[in-house]
Amino acid sequence: PYVTTAAIMDLHAMQDEANAAYFRQNREQRFGKRLEEVEAARDAGLGAFRASLEPLRSMLAYQPFIGGQSPLFADYIVFGALQWARIASPYR
């Protein structure tokens, strides 16, 4: 997901030396490229990510939660992902 790739180098920087080596090896294998290359693409993907949130924004303009008047599990999933990204990375 975009939020993970946008924060990838910030997440790497949070690790101690041993975990950073594992994190890098594991993620580079998963993405098929160096972490720096993954991070370099984040600005290019930002517009598409913001556009993908537009249906959610439109819905929340006329109701307070995804499920209507009270939160559902889906609200917590979306909030959790966005809150995690907000505190894991200064990238906006």
PDB file of N, CA and C in Angstrom:
ATOM      1  N   PRO A   1       0.817  -1.209   0.000  1.00  0.00           N
ATOM      2  CA  PRO A   1       0.000   0.000   0.000  1.00  0.00           C
ATOM      3  C   PRO A   1       0.857   1.268   0.000  1.00  0.00           C
ATOM      4  N   TYR A   2       0.292   2.330  -0.538  1.00  0.00           N
ATOM      5  CA  TYR A   2       1.030   3.581  -0.670  1.00  0.00           C
ATOM      6  C   TYR A   2       1.557   4.083   0.666  1.00  0.00           C
ATOM      7  N   VAL A   3       0.762   4.032   1.724  1.00  0.00           N
ATOM      8  CA  VAL A   3       1.224   4.596   3.003  1.00  0.00           C
ATOM      9  C   VAL A   3       2.489   3.908   3.494  1.00  0.00           C
ATOM     10  N   THR A   4       2.634   2.632   3.227  1.00  0.00           N
ATOM     11  CA  THR A   4       3.842   1.913   3.639  1.00  0.00           C
ATOM     12  C   THR A   4       5.035   2.324   2.795  1.00  0.00           C
ATOM     13  N   THR A   5       4.857   2.371   1.487  1.00  0.00           N
ATOM     14  CA  THR A   5       5.989   2.718   0.630  1.00  0.00           C
ATOM     15  C   THR A   5       6.399   4.174   0.806  1.00  0.00           C
ATOM     16  N   ALA A   6       5.448   5.056   1.077  1.00  0.00           N
ATOM     17  CA  ALA A   6       5.784   6.465   1.283  1.00  0.00           C
ATOM     18  C   ALA A   6       6.633   6.666   2.532  1.00  0.00           C
ATOM     19  N   ALA A   7       6.473   5.810   3.512  1.00  0.00           N
ATOM     20  CA  ALA A   7       7.194   5.947   4.781  1.00  0.00           C
ATOM     21  C   ALA A   7       8.378   4.991   4.903  1.00  0.00           C
ATOM     22  N   ILE A   8       8.730   4.295   3.835  1.00  0.00           N
ATOM     23  CA  ILE A   8       9.677   3.184   3.937  1.00  0.00           C
ATOM     24  C   ILE A   8      11.029   3.569   4.534  1.00  0.00           C
ATOM     25  N   MET A   9      11.614   4.682   4.122  1.00  0.00           N
ATOM     26  CA  MET A   9      12.928   5.056   4.659  1.00  0.00           C
ATOM     27  C   MET A   9      12.812   5.570   6.093  1.00  0.00           C
ATOM     28  N   ASP A  10      11.698   6.189   6.436  1.00  0.00           N
ATOM     29  CA  ASP A  10      11.473   6.616   7.821  1.00  0.00           C
ATOM     30  C   ASP A  10      11.356   5.398   8.727  1.00  0.00           C
ATOM     31  N   LEU A  11      10.683   4.370   8.248  1.00  0.00           N
ATOM     32  CA  LEU A  11      10.564   3.130   9.019  1.00  0.00           C
ATOM     33  C   LEU A  11      11.926   2.464   9.176  1.00  0.00           C
ATOM     34  N   HIS A  12      12.709   2.475   8.115  1.00  0.00           N
ATOM     35  CA  HIS A  12      14.059   1.902   8.164  1.00  0.00           C
ATOM     36  C   HIS A  12      14.911   2.649   9.188  1.00  0.00           C
ATOM     37  N   ALA A  13      14.807   3.963   9.203  1.00  0.00           N
ATOM     38  CA  ALA A  13      15.614   4.780  10.119  1.00  0.00           C
ATOM     39  C   ALA A  13      15.250   4.547  11.585  1.00  0.00           C
ATOM     40  N   MET A  14      14.065   4.054  11.862  1.00  0.00           N
ATOM     41  CA  MET A  14      13.634   3.801  13.242  1.00  0.00           C
ATOM     42  C   MET A  14      14.249   2.536  13.831  1.00  0.00           C
ATOM     43  N   GLN A  15      14.797   1.687  12.978  1.00  0.00           N
ATOM     44  CA  GLN A  15      15.291   0.383  13.424  1.00  0.00           C
ATOM     45  C   GLN A  15      16.697   0.496  14.010  1.00  0.00           C
ATOM     46  N   ASP A  16      17.001  -0.400  14.945  1.00  0.00           N
ATOM     47  CA  ASP A  16      18.391  -0.494  15.388  1.00  0.00           C
ATOM     48  C   ASP A  16      19.180  -1.190  14.276  1.00  0.00           C
ATOM     49  N   GLU A  17      20.487  -1.280  14.433  1.00  0.00           N
ATOM     50  CA  GLU A  17      21.341  -1.767  13.350  1.00  0.00           C
ATOM     51  C   GLU A  17      20.956  -3.165  12.856  1.00  0.00           C
ATOM     52  N   ALA A  18      20.760  -4.091  13.774  1.00  0.00           N
ATOM     53  CA  ALA A  18      20.424  -5.467  13.377  1.00  0.00           C
ATOM     54  C   ALA A  18      19.068  -5.527  12.681  1.00  0.00           C
ATOM     55  N   ASN A  19      18.090  -4.853  13.233  1.00  0.00           N
ATOM     56  CA  ASN A  19      16.760  -4.862  12.617  1.00  0.00           C
ATOM     57  C   ASN A  19      16.741  -4.104  11.296  1.00  0.00           C
ATOM     58  N   ALA A  20      17.547  -3.047  11.194  1.00  0.00           N
ATOM     59  CA  ALA A  20      17.603  -2.278   9.950  1.00  0.00           C
ATOM     60  C   ALA A  20      18.117  -3.145   8.803  1.00  0.00           C
ATOM     61  N   ALA A  21      19.114  -3.975   9.086  1.00  0.00           N
ATOM     62  CA  ALA A  21      19.655  -4.861   8.049  1.00  0.00           C
ATOM     63  C   ALA A  21      18.587  -5.856   7.587  1.00  0.00           C
ATOM     64  N   TYR A  22      17.872  -6.451   8.532  1.00  0.00           N
ATOM     65  CA  TYR A  22      16.792  -7.383   8.185  1.00  0.00           C
ATOM     66  C   TYR A  22      15.681  -6.652   7.431  1.00  0.00           C
ATOM     67  N   PHE A  23      15.280  -5.497   7.934  1.00  0.00           N
ATOM     68  CA  PHE A  23      14.210  -4.710   7.324  1.00  0.00           C
ATOM     69  C   PHE A  23      14.554  -4.407   5.866  1.00  0.00           C
ATOM     70  N   ARG A  24      15.781  -3.930   5.638  1.00  0.00           N
ATOM     71  CA  ARG A  24      16.208  -3.591   4.282  1.00  0.00           C
ATOM     72  C   ARG A  24      16.180  -4.824   3.376  1.00  0.00           C
ATOM     73  N   GLN A  25      16.790  -5.898   3.828  1.00  0.00           N
ATOM     74  CA  GLN A  25      16.862  -7.110   3.008  1.00  0.00           C
ATOM     75  C   GLN A  25      15.464  -7.627   2.678  1.00  0.00           C
ATOM     76  N   ASN A  26      14.608  -7.692   3.678  1.00  0.00           N
ATOM     77  CA  ASN A  26      13.257  -8.211   3.504  1.00  0.00           C
ATOM     78  C   ASN A  26      12.440  -7.333   2.564  1.00  0.00           C
ATOM     79  N   ARG A  27      12.464  -6.028   2.772  1.00  0.00           N
ATOM     80  CA  ARG A  27      11.649  -5.119   1.958  1.00  0.00           C
ATOM     81  C   ARG A  27      12.193  -4.991   0.544  1.00  0.00           C
ATOM     82  N   GLU A  28      13.510  -4.981   0.396  1.00  0.00           N
ATOM     83  CA  GLU A  28      14.060  -4.892  -0.955  1.00  0.00           C
ATOM     84  C   GLU A  28      13.724  -6.146  -1.757  1.00  0.00           C
ATOM     85  N   GLN A  29      13.715  -7.283  -1.100  1.00  0.00           N
ATOM     86  CA  GLN A  29      13.312  -8.518  -1.772  1.00  0.00           C
ATOM     87  C   GLN A  29      11.830  -8.443  -2.151  1.00  0.00           C
ATOM     88  N   ARG A  30      11.016  -7.935  -1.249  1.00  0.00           N
ATOM     89  CA  ARG A  30       9.572  -7.827  -1.500  1.00  0.00           C
ATOM     90  C   ARG A  30       9.261  -6.878  -2.657  1.00  0.00           C
ATOM     91  N   PHE A  31       9.928  -5.715  -2.671  1.00  0.00           N
ATOM     92  CA  PHE A  31       9.647  -4.711  -3.698  1.00  0.00           C
ATOM     93  C   PHE A  31      10.457  -4.907  -4.974  1.00  0.00           C
ATOM     94  N   GLY A  32      11.518  -5.704  -4.904  1.00  0.00           N
ATOM     95  CA  GLY A  32      12.349  -5.931  -6.073  1.00  0.00           C
ATOM     96  C   GLY A  32      13.220  -4.755  -6.446  1.00  0.00           C
ATOM     97  N   LYS A  33      13.471  -3.869  -5.498  1.00  0.00           N
ATOM     98  CA  LYS A  33      14.339  -2.708  -5.732  1.00  0.00           C
ATOM     99  C   LYS A  33      14.832  -2.172  -4.400  1.00  0.00           C
ATOM    100  N   ARG A  34      15.811  -1.294  -4.468  1.00  0.00           N
ATOM    101  CA  ARG A  34      16.367  -0.710  -3.243  1.00  0.00           C
ATOM    102  C   ARG A  34      15.328   0.197  -2.569  1.00  0.00           C
ATOM    103  N   LEU A  35      15.430   0.318  -1.256  1.00  0.00           N
ATOM    104  CA  LEU A  35      14.484   1.152  -0.508  1.00  0.00           C
ATOM    105  C   LEU A  35      14.505   2.592  -1.001  1.00  0.00           C
ATOM    106  N   GLU A  36      15.679   3.071  -1.365  1.00  0.00           N
ATOM    107  CA  GLU A  36      15.788   4.440  -1.860  1.00  0.00           C
ATOM    108  C   GLU A  36      14.983   4.637  -3.147  1.00  0.00           C
ATOM    109  N   GLU A  37      14.922   3.606  -3.974  1.00  0.00           N
ATOM    110  CA  GLU A  37      14.116   3.677  -5.198  1.00  0.00           C
ATOM    111  C   GLU A  37      12.624   3.667  -4.872  1.00  0.00           C
ATOM    112  N   VAL A  38      12.250   2.885  -3.877  1.00  0.00           N
ATOM    113  CA  VAL A  38      10.848   2.844  -3.442  1.00  0.00           C
ATOM    114  C   VAL A  38      10.446   4.225  -2.940  1.00  0.00           C
ATOM    115  N   GLU A  39      11.284   4.806  -2.099  1.00  0.00           N
ATOM    116  CA  GLU A  39      10.979   6.126  -1.545  1.00  0.00           C
ATOM    117  C   GLU A  39      10.942   7.200  -2.634  1.00  0.00           C
ATOM    118  N   ALA A  40      11.821   7.099  -3.618  1.00  0.00           N
ATOM    119  CA  ALA A  40      11.882   8.101  -4.684  1.00  0.00           C
ATOM    120  C   ALA A  40      10.572   8.191  -5.466  1.00  0.00           C
ATOM    121  N   ALA A  41       9.796   7.130  -5.480  1.00  0.00           N
ATOM    122  CA  ALA A  41       8.533   7.114  -6.224  1.00  0.00           C
ATOM    123  C   ALA A  41       7.362   7.679  -5.424  1.00  0.00           C
ATOM    124  N   ARG A  42       7.584   8.039  -4.165  1.00  0.00           N
ATOM    125  CA  ARG A  42       6.443   8.439  -3.336  1.00  0.00           C
ATOM    126  C   ARG A  42       5.783   9.727  -3.812  1.00  0.00           C
ATOM    127  N   ASP A  43       6.564  10.706  -4.273  1.00  0.00           N
ATOM    128  CA  ASP A  43       5.949  11.945  -4.752  1.00  0.00           C
ATOM    129  C   ASP A  43       5.082  11.691  -5.982  1.00  0.00           C
ATOM    130  N   ALA A  44       5.542  10.798  -6.847  1.00  0.00           N
ATOM    131  CA  ALA A  44       4.778  10.472  -8.052  1.00  0.00           C
ATOM    132  C   ALA A  44       3.461   9.781  -7.710  1.00  0.00           C
ATOM    133  N   GLY A  45       3.433   9.026  -6.629  1.00  0.00           N
ATOM    134  CA  GLY A  45       2.223   8.302  -6.251  1.00  0.00           C
ATOM    135  C   GLY A  45       1.263   9.077  -5.375  1.00  0.00           C
ATOM    136  N   LEU A  46       1.698  10.223  -4.880  1.00  0.00           N
ATOM    137  CA  LEU A  46       0.876  10.980  -3.931  1.00  0.00           C
ATOM    138  C   LEU A  46      -0.450  11.435  -4.537  1.00  0.00           C
ATOM    139  N   GLY A  47      -0.418  11.934  -5.749  1.00  0.00           N
ATOM    140  CA  GLY A  47      -1.653  12.392  -6.390  1.00  0.00           C
ATOM    141  C   GLY A  47      -2.673  11.275  -6.542  1.00  0.00           C
ATOM    142  N   ALA A  48      -2.215  10.121  -6.972  1.00  0.00           N
ATOM    143  CA  ALA A  48      -3.117   8.974  -7.137  1.00  0.00           C
ATOM    144  C   ALA A  48      -3.661   8.513  -5.792  1.00  0.00           C
ATOM    145  N   PHE A  49      -2.819   8.537  -4.759  1.00  0.00           N
ATOM    146  CA  PHE A  49      -3.284   8.153  -3.428  1.00  0.00           C
ATOM    147  C   PHE A  49      -4.362   9.114  -2.943  1.00  0.00           C
ATOM    148  N   ARG A  50      -4.106  10.403  -3.087  1.00  0.00           N
ATOM    149  CA  ARG A  50      -5.113  11.396  -2.671  1.00  0.00           C
ATOM    150  C   ARG A  50      -6.411  11.223  -3.461  1.00  0.00           C
ATOM    151  N   ALA A  51      -6.293  10.961  -4.740  1.00  0.00           N
ATOM    152  CA  ALA A  51      -7.490  10.744  -5.563  1.00  0.00           C
ATOM    153  C   ALA A  51      -8.249   9.502  -5.110  1.00  0.00           C
ATOM    154  N   SER A  52      -7.516   8.482  -4.676  1.00  0.00           N
ATOM    155  CA  SER A  52      -8.184   7.254  -4.221  1.00  0.00           C
ATOM    156  C   SER A  52      -8.982   7.478  -2.940  1.00  0.00           C
ATOM    157  N   LEU A  53      -8.647   8.529  -2.209  1.00  0.00           N
ATOM    158  CA  LEU A  53      -9.383   8.853  -0.980  1.00  0.00           C
ATOM    159  C   LEU A  53     -10.626   9.701  -1.241  1.00  0.00           C
ATOM    160  N   GLU A  54     -10.790  10.180  -2.461  1.00  0.00           N
ATOM    161  CA  GLU A  54     -11.905  11.077  -2.761  1.00  0.00           C
ATOM    162  C   GLU A  54     -13.277  10.465  -2.482  1.00  0.00           C
ATOM    163  N   PRO A  55     -13.548   9.211  -2.839  1.00  0.00           N
ATOM    164  CA  PRO A  55     -14.859   8.644  -2.487  1.00  0.00           C
ATOM    165  C   PRO A  55     -15.102   8.640  -0.971  1.00  0.00           C
ATOM    166  N   LEU A  56     -14.072   8.359  -0.210  1.00  0.00           N
ATOM    167  CA  LEU A  56     -14.205   8.388   1.249  1.00  0.00           C
ATOM    168  C   LEU A  56     -14.476   9.809   1.732  1.00  0.00           C
ATOM    169  N   ARG A  57     -13.743  10.772   1.186  1.00  0.00           N
ATOM    170  CA  ARG A  57     -13.965  12.180   1.562  1.00  0.00           C
ATOM    171  C   ARG A  57     -15.395  12.610   1.233  1.00  0.00           C
ATOM    172  N   SER A  58     -15.859  12.226   0.059  1.00  0.00           N
ATOM    173  CA  SER A  58     -17.225  12.589  -0.345  1.00  0.00           C
ATOM    174  C   SER A  58     -18.253  12.004   0.611  1.00  0.00           C
ATOM    175  N   MET A  59     -18.066  10.746   0.976  1.00  0.00           N
ATOM    176  CA  MET A  59     -18.994  10.098   1.901  1.00  0.00           C
ATOM    177  C   MET A  59     -18.980  10.789   3.260  1.00  0.00           C
ATOM    178  N   LEU A  60     -17.781  11.106   3.743  1.00  0.00           N
ATOM    179  CA  LEU A  60     -17.669  11.710   5.071  1.00  0.00           C
ATOM    180  C   LEU A  60     -18.097  13.174   5.091  1.00  0.00           C
ATOM    181  N   ALA A  61     -18.363  13.742   3.934  1.00  0.00           N
ATOM    182  CA  ALA A  61     -18.890  15.103   3.877  1.00  0.00           C
ATOM    183  C   ALA A  61     -20.354  15.145   4.298  1.00  0.00           C
ATOM    184  N   TYR A  62     -21.068  14.017   4.141  1.00  0.00           N
ATOM    185  CA  TYR A  62     -22.489  14.015   4.510  1.00  0.00           C
ATOM    186  C   TYR A  62     -22.844  13.043   5.625  1.00  0.00           C
ATOM    187  N   GLN A  63     -21.898  12.287   6.108  1.00  0.00           N
ATOM    188  CA  GLN A  63     -22.135  11.433   7.277  1.00  0.00           C
ATOM    189  C   GLN A  63     -20.834  11.349   8.070  1.00  0.00           C
ATOM    190  N   PRO A  64     -20.926  11.226   9.385  1.00  0.00           N
ATOM    191  CA  PRO A  64     -19.721  11.292  10.210  1.00  0.00           C
ATOM    192  C   PRO A  64     -18.816  10.062  10.148  1.00  0.00           C
ATOM    193  N   PHE A  65     -19.346   8.918   9.748  1.00  0.00           N
ATOM    194  CA  PHE A  65     -18.563   7.685   9.710  1.00  0.00           C
ATOM    195  C   PHE A  65     -18.898   6.900   8.450  1.00  0.00           C
ATOM    196  N   ILE A  66     -18.056   5.945   8.110  1.00  0.00           N
ATOM    197  CA  ILE A  66     -18.297   5.099   6.944  1.00  0.00           C
ATOM    198  C   ILE A  66     -19.648   4.398   7.067  1.00  0.00           C
ATOM    199  N   GLY A  67     -19.968   3.952   8.275  1.00  0.00           N
ATOM    200  CA  GLY A  67     -21.213   3.233   8.500  1.00  0.00           C
ATOM    201  C   GLY A  67     -22.415   4.111   8.767  1.00  0.00           C
ATOM    202  N   GLY A  68     -22.257   5.403   8.719  1.00  0.00           N
ATOM    203  CA  GLY A  68     -23.381   6.295   8.985  1.00  0.00           C
ATOM    204  C   GLY A  68     -23.151   7.144  10.216  1.00  0.00           C
ATOM    205  N   GLN A  69     -24.025   6.983  11.210  1.00  0.00           N
ATOM    206  CA  GLN A  69     -23.970   7.830  12.402  1.00  0.00           C
ATOM    207  C   GLN A  69     -23.036   7.316  13.492  1.00  0.00           C
ATOM    208  N   SER A  70     -22.572   6.094  13.364  1.00  0.00           N
ATOM    209  CA  SER A  70     -21.642   5.557  14.364  1.00  0.00           C
ATOM    210  C   SER A  70     -20.548   4.750  13.658  1.00  0.00           C
ATOM    211  N   PRO A  71     -19.380   4.674  14.266  1.00  0.00           N
ATOM    212  CA  PRO A  71     -18.258   4.000  13.607  1.00  0.00           C
ATOM    213  C   PRO A  71     -18.449   2.491  13.504  1.00  0.00           C
ATOM    214  N   LEU A  72     -17.945   1.970  12.422  1.00  0.00           N
ATOM    215  CA  LEU A  72     -17.891   0.531  12.193  1.00  0.00           C
ATOM    216  C   LEU A  72     -16.426   0.108  12.179  1.00  0.00           C
ATOM    217  N   PHE A  73     -16.192  -1.181  12.068  1.00  0.00           N
ATOM    218  CA  PHE A  73     -14.832  -1.694  12.001  1.00  0.00           C
ATOM    219  C   PHE A  73     -14.061  -1.028  10.861  1.00  0.00           C
ATOM    220  N   ALA A  74     -14.726  -0.779   9.749  1.00  0.00           N
ATOM    221  CA  ALA A  74     -14.078  -0.144   8.594  1.00  0.00           C
ATOM    222  C   ALA A  74     -13.519   1.228   8.948  1.00  0.00           C
ATOM    223  N   ASP A  75     -14.226   1.978   9.786  1.00  0.00           N
ATOM    224  CA  ASP A  75     -13.732   3.288  10.209  1.00  0.00           C
ATOM    225  C   ASP A  75     -12.414   3.150  10.963  1.00  0.00           C
ATOM    226  N   TYR A  76     -12.334   2.158  11.810  1.00  0.00           N
ATOM    227  CA  TYR A  76     -11.114   1.944  12.593  1.00  0.00           C
ATOM    228  C   TYR A  76      -9.964   1.463  11.718  1.00  0.00           C
ATOM    229  N   ILE A  77     -10.267   0.684  10.702  1.00  0.00           N
ATOM    230  CA  ILE A  77      -9.221   0.229   9.779  1.00  0.00           C
ATOM    231  C   ILE A  77      -8.623   1.425   9.035  1.00  0.00           C
ATOM    232  N   VAL A  78      -9.470   2.266   8.480  1.00  0.00           N
ATOM    233  CA  VAL A  78      -8.992   3.438   7.744  1.00  0.00           C
ATOM    234  C   VAL A  78      -8.243   4.377   8.677  1.00  0.00           C
ATOM    235  N   PHE A  79      -8.832   4.671   9.827  1.00  0.00           N
ATOM    236  CA  PHE A  79      -8.178   5.561  10.775  1.00  0.00           C
ATOM    237  C   PHE A  79      -6.826   5.001  11.199  1.00  0.00           C
ATOM    238  N   GLY A  80      -6.779   3.711  11.503  1.00  0.00           N
ATOM    239  CA  GLY A  80      -5.536   3.091  11.956  1.00  0.00           C
ATOM    240  C   GLY A  80      -4.428   3.213  10.929  1.00  0.00           C
ATOM    241  N   ALA A  81      -4.741   2.957   9.672  1.00  0.00           N
ATOM    242  CA  ALA A  81      -3.726   3.046   8.616  1.00  0.00           C
ATOM    243  C   ALA A  81      -3.221   4.473   8.453  1.00  0.00           C
ATOM    244  N   LEU A  82      -4.138   5.432   8.444  1.00  0.00           N
ATOM    245  CA  LEU A  82      -3.731   6.823   8.260  1.00  0.00           C
ATOM    246  C   LEU A  82      -3.013   7.376   9.490  1.00  0.00           C
ATOM    247  N   GLN A  83      -3.465   7.009  10.665  1.00  0.00           N
ATOM    248  CA  GLN A  83      -2.805   7.466  11.893  1.00  0.00           C
ATOM    249  C   GLN A  83      -1.412   6.858  12.005  1.00  0.00           C
ATOM    250  N   TRP A  84      -1.282   5.581  11.662  1.00  0.00           N
ATOM    251  CA  TRP A  84       0.027   4.925  11.690  1.00  0.00           C
ATOM    252  C   TRP A  84       0.999   5.671  10.783  1.00  0.00           C
ATOM    253  N   ALA A  85       0.564   5.995   9.568  1.00  0.00           N
ATOM    254  CA  ALA A  85       1.429   6.711   8.629  1.00  0.00           C
ATOM    255  C   ALA A  85       1.791   8.087   9.172  1.00  0.00           C
ATOM    256  N   ARG A  86       0.846   8.754   9.792  1.00  0.00           N
ATOM    257  CA  ARG A  86       1.096  10.098  10.323  1.00  0.00           C
ATOM    258  C   ARG A  86       2.172  10.091  11.398  1.00  0.00           C
ATOM    259  N   ILE A  87       2.151   9.094  12.269  1.00  0.00           N
ATOM    260  CA  ILE A  87       3.141   9.085  13.345  1.00  0.00           C
ATOM    261  C   ILE A  87       4.430   8.363  12.970  1.00  0.00           C
ATOM    262  N   ALA A  88       4.404   7.556  11.901  1.00  0.00           N
ATOM    263  CA  ALA A  88       5.609   6.836  11.483  1.00  0.00           C
ATOM    264  C   ALA A  88       6.511   7.680  10.591  1.00  0.00           C
ATOM    265  N   SER A  89       5.952   8.715   9.975  1.00  0.00           N
ATOM    266  CA  SER A  89       6.730   9.477   9.002  1.00  0.00           C
ATOM    267  C   SER A  89       6.328  10.949   9.002  1.00  0.00           C
ATOM    268  N   PRO A  90       7.303  11.841   8.855  1.00  0.00           N
ATOM    269  CA  PRO A  90       6.965  13.263   8.728  1.00  0.00           C
ATOM    270  C   PRO A  90       6.497  13.633   7.313  1.00  0.00           C
ATOM    271  N   TYR A  91       6.571  12.693   6.376  1.00  0.00           N
ATOM    272  CA  TYR A  91       6.170  12.973   4.991  1.00  0.00           C
ATOM    273  C   TYR A  91       4.686  13.301   4.935  1.00  0.00           C
ATOM    274  N   ARG A  92       4.346  14.357   4.256  1.00  0.00           N
ATOM    275  CA  ARG A  92       2.942  14.755   4.126  1.00  0.00           C
ATOM    276  C   ARG A  92       2.614  14.893   2.667  1.00  0.00           C
TER     277      ARG A  92
END
